[in-house]
mmCIF file of C-alpha atoms in Angstrom:
data_model
loop_
_atom_site.group_PDB
_atom_site.id
_atom_site.type_symbol
_atom_site.label_atom_id
_atom_site.label_comp_id
_atom_site.label_asym_id
_atom_site.label_seq_id
_atom_site.Cartn_x
_atom_site.Cartn_y
_atom_site.Cartn_z
ATOM 1 C CA MET O 1 0.000 0.000 0.000
ATOM 2 C CA ASN O 2 1.518 3.321 -1.094
ATOM 3 C CA LYS O 3 1.431 6.600 0.817
ATOM 4 C CA ASN O 4 -1.643 7.941 -1.001
ATOM 5 C CA GLU O 5 -3.634 4.798 -0.315
ATOM 6 C CA THR O 6 -2.587 4.907 3.334
ATOM 7 C CA GLU O 7 -3.720 8.520 3.668
ATOM 8 C CA LEU O 8 -7.017 7.691 1.934
ATOM 9 C CA SER O 9 -7.561 4.768 4.302
ATOM 10 C CA LYS O 10 -6.929 6.996 7.319
ATOM 11 C CA TRP O 11 -9.354 9.611 6.032
ATOM 12 C CA ARG O 12 -11.992 6.944 5.357
ATOM 13 C CA SER O 13 -11.532 5.526 8.856
ATOM 14 C CA LYS O 14 -11.791 8.979 10.452
ATOM 15 C CA VAL O 15 -14.907 9.909 8.483
ATOM 16 C CA HIS O 16 -16.488 6.549 9.342
ATOM 17 C CA GLU O 17 -15.790 7.078 13.035
ATOM 18 C CA ILE O 18 -17.416 10.529 12.999
ATOM 19 C CA ILE O 19 -20.448 9.634 10.885
ATOM 20 C CA PHE O 20 -21.313 6.122 12.015
ATOM 21 C CA GLU O 21 -20.276 6.116 15.672
ATOM 22 C CA ALA O 22 -21.165 8.195 18.720
ATOM 23 C CA ASP O 23 -18.515 7.189 21.252
ATOM 24 C CA THR O 24 -16.303 10.170 20.414
ATOM 25 C CA PHE O 25 -16.800 13.916 20.838
ATOM 26 C CA TRP O 26 -16.969 14.562 17.099
ATOM 27 C CA GLY O 27 -19.241 11.572 16.607
ATOM 28 C CA LYS O 28 -21.716 12.947 19.146
ATOM 29 C CA THR O 29 -21.421 16.442 17.722
ATOM 30 C CA PHE O 30 -22.128 15.182 14.204
ATOM 31 C CA ASP O 31 -25.189 13.199 15.299
ATOM 32 C CA VAL O 32 -26.622 16.104 17.304
ATOM 33 C CA ALA O 33 -26.090 18.504 14.379
ATOM 34 C CA LEU O 34 -27.622 16.002 11.947
ATOM 35 C CA ILE O 35 -30.719 15.482 14.078
ATOM 36 C CA LEU O 36 -31.227 19.242 14.492
ATOM 37 C CA ILE O 37 -30.921 19.744 10.730
ATOM 38 C CA ILE O 38 -33.417 16.930 10.099
ATOM 39 C CA ILE O 39 -35.902 18.468 12.544
ATOM 40 C CA PHE O 40 -35.547 21.934 11.021
ATOM 41 C CA SER O 41 -35.900 20.601 7.474
ATOM 42 C CA VAL O 42 -39.096 18.724 8.386
ATOM 43 C CA ILE O 43 -40.473 21.868 10.066
ATOM 44 C CA ILE O 44 -39.745 23.872 6.909
ATOM 45 C CA VAL O 45 -41.541 21.319 4.713
ATOM 46 C CA SER O 46 -44.503 21.397 7.101
ATOM 47 C CA LEU O 47 -44.611 25.215 7.149
ATOM 48 C CA GLU O 48 -44.482 25.314 3.361
ATOM 49 C CA SER O 49 -47.731 23.328 3.243
ATOM 50 C CA VAL O 50 -49.522 26.214 5.037
ATOM 51 C CA THR O 51 -50.888 28.509 2.313
ATOM 52 C CA SER O 52 -50.503 31.805 4.208
ATOM 53 C CA ILE O 53 -46.879 31.043 5.142
ATOM 54 C CA ARG O 54 -46.033 29.760 1.665
ATOM 55 C CA VAL O 55 -47.379 32.921 0.021
ATOM 56 C CA LYS O 56 -45.391 35.193 2.337
ATOM 57 C CA TYR O 57 -42.161 33.260 2.856
ATOM 58 C CA GLY O 58 -42.197 30.722 0.001
ATOM 59 C CA GLY O 59 -38.939 31.939 -1.533
ATOM 60 C CA THR O 60 -37.028 31.827 1.742
ATOM 61 C CA LEU O 61 -38.358 28.370 2.587
ATOM 62 C CA LYS O 62 -37.275 27.015 -0.801
ATOM 63 C CA VAL O 63 -33.768 28.405 -0.394
ATOM 64 C CA LEU O 64 -33.482 26.830 3.060
ATOM 65 C CA GLU O 65 -34.770 23.522 1.723
ATOM 66 C CA TRP O 66 -32.140 23.468 -1.015
ATOM 67 C CA ILE O 67 -29.451 24.261 1.558
ATOM 68 C CA PHE O 68 -30.586 21.343 3.715
ATOM 69 C CA THR O 69 -30.765 19.068 0.677
ATOM 70 C CA PHE O 70 -27.215 20.040 -0.282
ATOM 71 C CA LEU O 71 -26.001 19.211 3.239
ATOM 72 C CA PHE O 72 -27.831 15.865 3.217
ATOM 73 C CA THR O 73 -26.358 15.086 -0.195
ATOM 74 C CA LEU O 74 -22.830 15.731 1.088
ATOM 75 C CA GLU O 75 -23.566 13.573 4.125
ATOM 76 C CA TYR O 76 -24.840 10.728 1.929
ATOM 77 C CA ILE O 77 -21.742 10.872 -0.263
ATOM 78 C CA ALA O 78 -19.521 10.896 2.852
ATOM 79 C CA ARG O 79 -21.310 7.812 4.207
ATOM 80 C CA VAL O 80 -20.823 5.944 0.929
ATOM 81 C CA PHE O 81 -17.148 6.993 0.839
ATOM 82 C CA SER O 82 -16.404 5.951 4.434
ATOM 83 C CA VAL O 83 -17.492 2.300 4.204
ATOM 84 C CA LEU O 84 -15.328 -0.391 2.642
ATOM 85 C CA LYS O 85 -18.267 -1.910 0.766
ATOM 86 C CA PRO O 86 -20.560 0.977 -0.299
ATOM 87 C CA SER O 87 -23.255 -1.360 -1.633
ATOM 88 C CA ARG O 88 -23.827 -2.721 1.897
ATOM 89 C CA TYR O 89 -24.715 0.759 3.108
ATOM 90 C CA ILE O 90 -26.579 1.883 -0.031
ATOM 91 C CA PHE O 91 -29.008 -1.056 0.119
ATOM 92 C CA SER O 92 -29.337 -1.086 3.921
ATOM 93 C CA PHE O 93 -32.413 0.351 5.662
ATOM 94 C CA PHE O 94 -30.721 3.613 6.627
ATOM 95 C CA GLY O 95 -29.004 3.837 3.259
ATOM 96 C CA ILE O 96 -32.339 3.703 1.447
ATOM 97 C CA VAL O 97 -33.919 6.175 3.893
ATOM 98 C CA ASP O 98 -30.976 8.565 3.499
ATOM 99 C CA LEU O 99 -31.313 8.430 -0.278
ATOM 100 C CA LEU O 100 -35.092 8.890 -0.178
ATOM 101 C CA SER O 101 -34.614 11.946 2.045
ATOM 102 C CA ILE O 102 -32.785 13.862 -0.699
ATOM 103 C CA ILE O 103 -34.386 12.578 -3.919
ATOM 104 C CA PRO O 104 -37.752 14.441 -3.529
ATOM 105 C CA THR O 105 -36.100 17.873 -3.687
ATOM 106 C CA TYR O 106 -34.433 17.036 -6.983
ATOM 107 C CA LEU O 107 -37.648 15.462 -8.276
ATOM 108 C CA SER O 108 -39.517 18.688 -7.464
ATOM 109 C CA LEU O 109 -37.639 20.261 -10.394
ATOM 110 C CA PHE O 110 -39.587 17.964 -12.705
ATOM 111 C CA ILE O 111 -42.630 16.836 -10.673
ATOM 112 C CA VAL O 112 -44.819 19.411 -8.916
ATOM 113 C CA GLY O 113 -45.419 18.604 -5.245
ATOM 114 C CA ALA O 114 -42.717 15.923 -4.994
ATOM 115 C CA HIS O 115 -40.940 17.904 -2.240
ATOM 116 C CA SER O 116 -43.762 16.987 0.151
ATOM 117 C CA LEU O 117 -42.238 13.519 0.358
ATOM 118 C CA LEU O 118 -39.390 15.059 2.361
ATOM 119 C CA VAL O 119 -41.264 14.137 5.556
ATOM 120 C CA ILE O 120 -39.515 10.782 5.028
ATOM 121 C CA ARG O 121 -36.612 12.482 6.801
ATOM 122 C CA THR O 122 -38.415 11.918 10.104
ATOM 123 C CA LEU O 123 -37.397 8.255 9.824
ATOM 124 C CA ARG O 124 -33.799 9.367 10.167
ATOM 125 C CA LEU O 125 -34.523 10.543 13.705
ATOM 126 C CA VAL O 126 -34.138 6.893 14.689
ATOM 127 C CA ARG O 127 -30.427 7.762 14.812
ATOM 128 C CA ILE O 128 -31.103 9.649 18.034
ATOM 129 C CA PHE O 129 -30.623 6.356 19.886
ATOM 130 C CA ARG O 130 -26.926 6.506 19.026
ATOM 131 C CA ILE O 131 -26.128 9.828 20.689
ATOM 132 C CA PHE O 132 -25.357 10.706 24.303
ATOM 133 C CA LYS O 133 -24.564 7.014 24.919
ATOM 134 C CA LEU O 134 -28.266 6.123 24.906
ATOM 135 C CA VAL O 135 -27.410 2.811 23.289
ATOM 136 C CA HIS O 136 -28.912 0.973 26.241
ATOM 137 C CA PHE O 137 -32.263 1.824 24.648
ATOM 138 C CA ILE O 138 -31.183 -0.287 21.671
ATOM 139 C CA GLY O 139 -30.533 -3.151 24.087
ATOM 140 C CA GLU O 140 -33.941 -2.647 25.699
ATOM 141 C CA ALA O 141 -35.575 -2.588 22.281
ATOM 142 C CA LYS O 142 -33.842 -5.846 21.394
ATOM 143 C CA GLN O 143 -35.153 -7.422 24.604
ATOM 144 C CA LEU O 144 -38.672 -6.263 23.772
ATOM 145 C CA VAL O 145 -38.461 -7.702 20.243
ATOM 146 C CA THR O 146 -37.204 -10.998 21.672
ATOM 147 C CA ALA O 147 -40.096 -11.071 24.161
ATOM 148 C CA LEU O 148 -42.653 -10.303 21.435
ATOM 149 C CA ARG O 149 -41.288 -13.089 19.241
ATOM 150 C CA ALA O 150 -41.422 -15.556 22.132
ATOM 151 C CA SER O 151 -45.000 -14.468 22.846
ATOM 152 C CA GLY O 152 -46.037 -14.727 19.186
ATOM 153 C CA ARG O 153 -48.073 -17.936 19.397
ATOM 154 C CA LYS O 154 -49.791 -17.009 22.643
ATOM 155 C CA ILE O 155 -50.712 -13.560 21.348
ATOM 156 C CA THR O 156 -51.971 -15.118 18.098
ATOM 157 C CA VAL O 157 -54.254 -17.479 20.026
ATOM 158 C CA PHE O 158 -55.414 -14.533 22.128
ATOM 159 C CA LEU O 159 -56.204 -12.403 19.049
ATOM 160 C CA VAL O 160 -58.093 -15.268 17.402
ATOM 161 C CA THR O 161 -60.139 -15.657 20.592
ATOM 162 C CA VAL O 162 -60.906 -11.931 20.681
ATOM 163 C CA LEU O 163 -61.897 -12.067 17.011
ATOM 164 C CA CYS O 164 -64.307 -14.922 17.722
ATOM 165 C CA ILE O 165 -65.799 -12.981 20.644
ATOM 166 C CA THR O 166 -66.359 -9.879 18.506
ATOM 167 C CA VAL O 167 -68.001 -11.922 15.745
ATOM 168 C CA ILE O 168 -70.322 -13.615 18.226
ATOM 169 C CA MET O 169 -71.180 -10.437 20.148
ATOM 170 C CA GLY O 170 -71.651 -8.481 16.917
ATOM 171 C CA THR O 171 -74.052 -11.092 15.575
ATOM 172 C CA ILE O 172 -76.003 -11.087 18.852
ATOM 173 C CA MET O 173 -76.286 -7.286 18.769
ATOM 174 C CA TYR O 174 -77.526 -7.447 15.177
ATOM 175 C CA LEU O 175 -80.286 -9.809 16.276
ATOM 176 C CA VAL O 176 -81.145 -7.819 19.426
ATOM 177 C CA GLU O 177 -81.028 -4.251 18.046
ATOM 178 C CA GLY O 178 -81.830 -4.733 14.389
ATOM 179 C CA GLU O 179 -81.515 -2.368 11.441
ATOM 180 C CA GLU O 180 -83.854 0.241 12.924
ATOM 181 C CA ASN O 181 -81.282 1.037 15.654
ATOM 182 C CA GLY O 182 -78.295 1.417 13.342
ATOM 183 C CA PHE O 183 -77.076 -2.186 13.353
ATOM 184 C CA THR O 184 -77.803 -2.536 9.640
ATOM 185 C CA SER O 185 -75.657 -5.631 9.011
ATOM 186 C CA ILE O 186 -73.526 -8.180 10.789
ATOM 187 C CA PRO O 187 -70.220 -6.579 9.601
ATOM 188 C CA ILE O 188 -71.383 -3.194 10.968
ATOM 189 C CA SER O 189 -72.356 -4.895 14.231
ATOM 190 C CA ILE O 190 -68.939 -6.593 14.412
ATOM 191 C CA TYR O 191 -67.307 -3.195 13.865
ATOM 192 C CA TRP O 192 -69.334 -1.848 16.809
ATOM 193 C CA ALA O 193 -68.289 -4.842 18.948
ATOM 194 C CA ILE O 194 -64.593 -4.212 18.170
ATOM 195 C CA VAL O 195 -64.890 -0.499 18.978
ATOM 196 C CA THR O 196 -66.711 -1.265 22.226
ATOM 197 C CA LEU O 197 -64.461 -4.140 23.298
ATOM 198 C CA THR O 198 -61.337 -2.014 22.831
ATOM 199 C CA THR O 199 -63.003 0.708 24.972
ATOM 200 C CA VAL O 200 -62.657 3.259 22.145
ATOM 201 C CA GLY O 201 -66.374 3.951 21.841
ATOM 202 C CA TYR O 202 -66.765 6.304 18.870
ATOM 203 C CA GLY O 203 -70.486 6.674 19.556
ATOM 204 C CA ASP O 204 -71.487 6.517 15.885
ATOM 205 C CA ILE O 205 -73.587 3.437 16.683
ATOM 206 C CA ALA O 206 -75.250 2.860 20.054
ATOM 207 C CA PRO O 207 -77.789 0.308 21.329
ATOM 208 C CA SER O 208 -81.266 1.587 22.177
ATOM 209 C CA THR O 209 -82.901 -1.414 23.852
ATOM 210 C CA VAL O 210 -82.384 -2.478 27.457
ATOM 211 C CA MET O 211 -81.049 -5.842 26.341
ATOM 212 C CA GLY O 212 -78.638 -4.241 23.898
ATOM 213 C CA GLN O 213 -77.363 -1.767 26.485
ATOM 214 C CA SER O 214 -76.836 -4.594 28.972
ATOM 215 C CA ILE O 215 -74.795 -6.537 26.420
ATOM 216 C CA ALA O 216 -72.819 -3.387 25.631
ATOM 217 C CA ALA O 217 -72.035 -2.835 29.313
ATOM 218 C CA PHE O 218 -70.840 -6.454 29.586
ATOM 219 C CA ILE O 219 -68.573 -6.031 26.545
ATOM 220 C CA MET O 220 -67.095 -2.793 27.938
ATOM 221 C CA ILE O 221 -66.232 -4.400 31.266
ATOM 222 C CA MET O 222 -64.817 -7.451 29.489
ATOM 223 C CA GLY O 223 -62.675 -5.132 27.364
ATOM 224 C CA TYR O 224 -60.683 -3.916 30.369
ATOM 225 C CA GLY O 225 -59.860 -7.487 31.316
ATOM 226 C CA ILE O 226 -58.886 -8.432 27.778
ATOM 227 C CA LEU O 227 -56.445 -5.523 27.456
ATOM 228 C CA ALA O 228 -54.462 -6.874 30.397
ATOM 229 C CA VAL O 229 -53.891 -10.320 28.855
ATOM 230 C CA PRO O 230 -51.274 -9.505 26.172
ATOM 231 C CA THR O 231 -49.495 -7.227 28.640
ATOM 232 C CA GLY O 232 -49.094 -10.120 31.050
ATOM 233 C CA ILE O 233 -47.896 -12.472 28.315
ATOM 234 C CA VAL O 234 -45.197 -10.085 27.116
ATOM 235 C CA SER O 235 -44.190 -9.192 30.686
ATOM 236 C CA VAL O 236 -43.481 -12.842 31.479
ATOM 237 C CA GLU O 237 -41.300 -13.195 28.389
ATOM 238 C CA LEU O 238 -39.499 -9.930 29.189
ATOM 239 C CA ALA O 239 -38.610 -11.308 32.617
ATOM 240 C CA LYS O 240 -36.859 -14.201 30.863
ATOM 241 C CA THR O 241 -34.614 -11.987 28.733
ATOM 242 C CA ASN O 242 -31.120 -10.930 29.727
ATOM 243 C CA PRO O 243 -31.389 -7.601 31.620
ATOM 244 C CA ASP O 244 -27.628 -7.036 31.489
ATOM 245 C CA LEU O 245 -27.413 -6.869 27.694
ATOM 246 C CA GLN O 246 -25.049 -4.020 26.807
ATOM 247 C CA MET O 247 -24.277 -2.685 23.376
ATOM 248 C CA THR O 248 -21.969 -0.100 21.866
ATOM 249 C CA THR O 249 -22.519 2.560 19.204
ATOM 250 C CA GLN O 250 -19.628 1.180 17.161
ATOM 251 C CA ALA O 251 -20.513 0.510 13.523
ATOM 252 C CA CYS O 252 -18.830 -2.093 11.350
ATOM 253 C CA PRO O 253 -16.507 -0.362 8.833
ATOM 254 C CA ASN O 254 -17.334 -3.049 6.277
ATOM 255 C CA CYS O 255 -21.142 -3.420 6.355
ATOM 256 C CA SER O 256 -22.129 -0.543 8.709
ATOM 257 C CA ALA O 257 -24.009 -2.904 11.025
ATOM 258 C CA GLU O 258 -24.598 -1.494 14.519
ATOM 259 C CA GLY O 259 -25.639 -2.893 17.885
ATOM 260 C CA HIS O 260 -22.479 -4.821 18.803
ATOM 261 C CA ASP O 261 -21.662 -5.972 22.340
ATOM 262 C CA TYR O 262 -19.038 -3.978 24.225
ATOM 263 C CA ASP O 263 -16.571 -6.880 24.173
ATOM 264 C CA ALA O 264 -17.170 -7.753 20.493
ATOM 265 C CA LYS O 265 -14.063 -7.818 18.295
ATOM 266 C CA PHE O 266 -15.753 -8.913 15.070
ATOM 267 C CA CYS O 267 -18.967 -7.911 13.330
ATOM 268 C CA LYS O 268 -21.799 -10.309 14.106
ATOM 269 C CA LYS O 269 -23.204 -9.920 10.584
ATOM 270 C CA CYS O 270 -20.253 -9.987 8.179
ATOM 271 C CA GLY O 271 -17.415 -11.164 10.464
ATOM 272 C CA SER O 272 -15.127 -8.218 9.734
ATOM 273 C CA GLU O 273 -12.837 -6.924 12.470
ATOM 274 C CA LEU O 274 -14.275 -3.997 14.409
#
């Protein structure tokens, strides 16, 4: 490796550390600045949708939007440059989101209204978990996902049971109330049963007979009990997960994968050295 290649490798490593990691001062600073820019750009897009503001400040808002787009474009190019295998980043979730966050502005030159799609940038706020060493939230999220997967079959059985209850109760209400009281069909009655069982209660359909009101009261009370079931199932599975799971903000320089353990020396996805 010659001197130029060595210098390029050092620059790539430094840029990768700043952009993809948050364990250093500059890494944190970059992430905080990026998140603030994302928030401001989304606010500008939102303000531009208000007619009175667009008429008065439309020109200024467009200039600011192009400035933000230019900054996001530079950031995207820097991310592609800093990884050893650019295609891994380009076709990753964040790579696609990053690209989608800048394309609409350029499309607006040819397609009217395309800039409204810039609200996609809000997805990039997920990066906030990497700053200020809040990576333990990533660990907690992983525990929750593990618990939900372990509870999958139980929750499925529970949902099927609830579905059966709503079908039965909806059919009963159709027979008791009838079309004259708003329960014009069994599907409409099932919709009412779901709304009532989940304690939402829109009020667009309501029973008028004493029998119907009694059934409705029973369903409402039963709804409170039903809501507690999935919570208990997931809580039990959460108690089984490892509470001491710790992760770092370090990103793999090869595939950009994040969420590695503190003592990890190799990437858990591609096997490259961290």
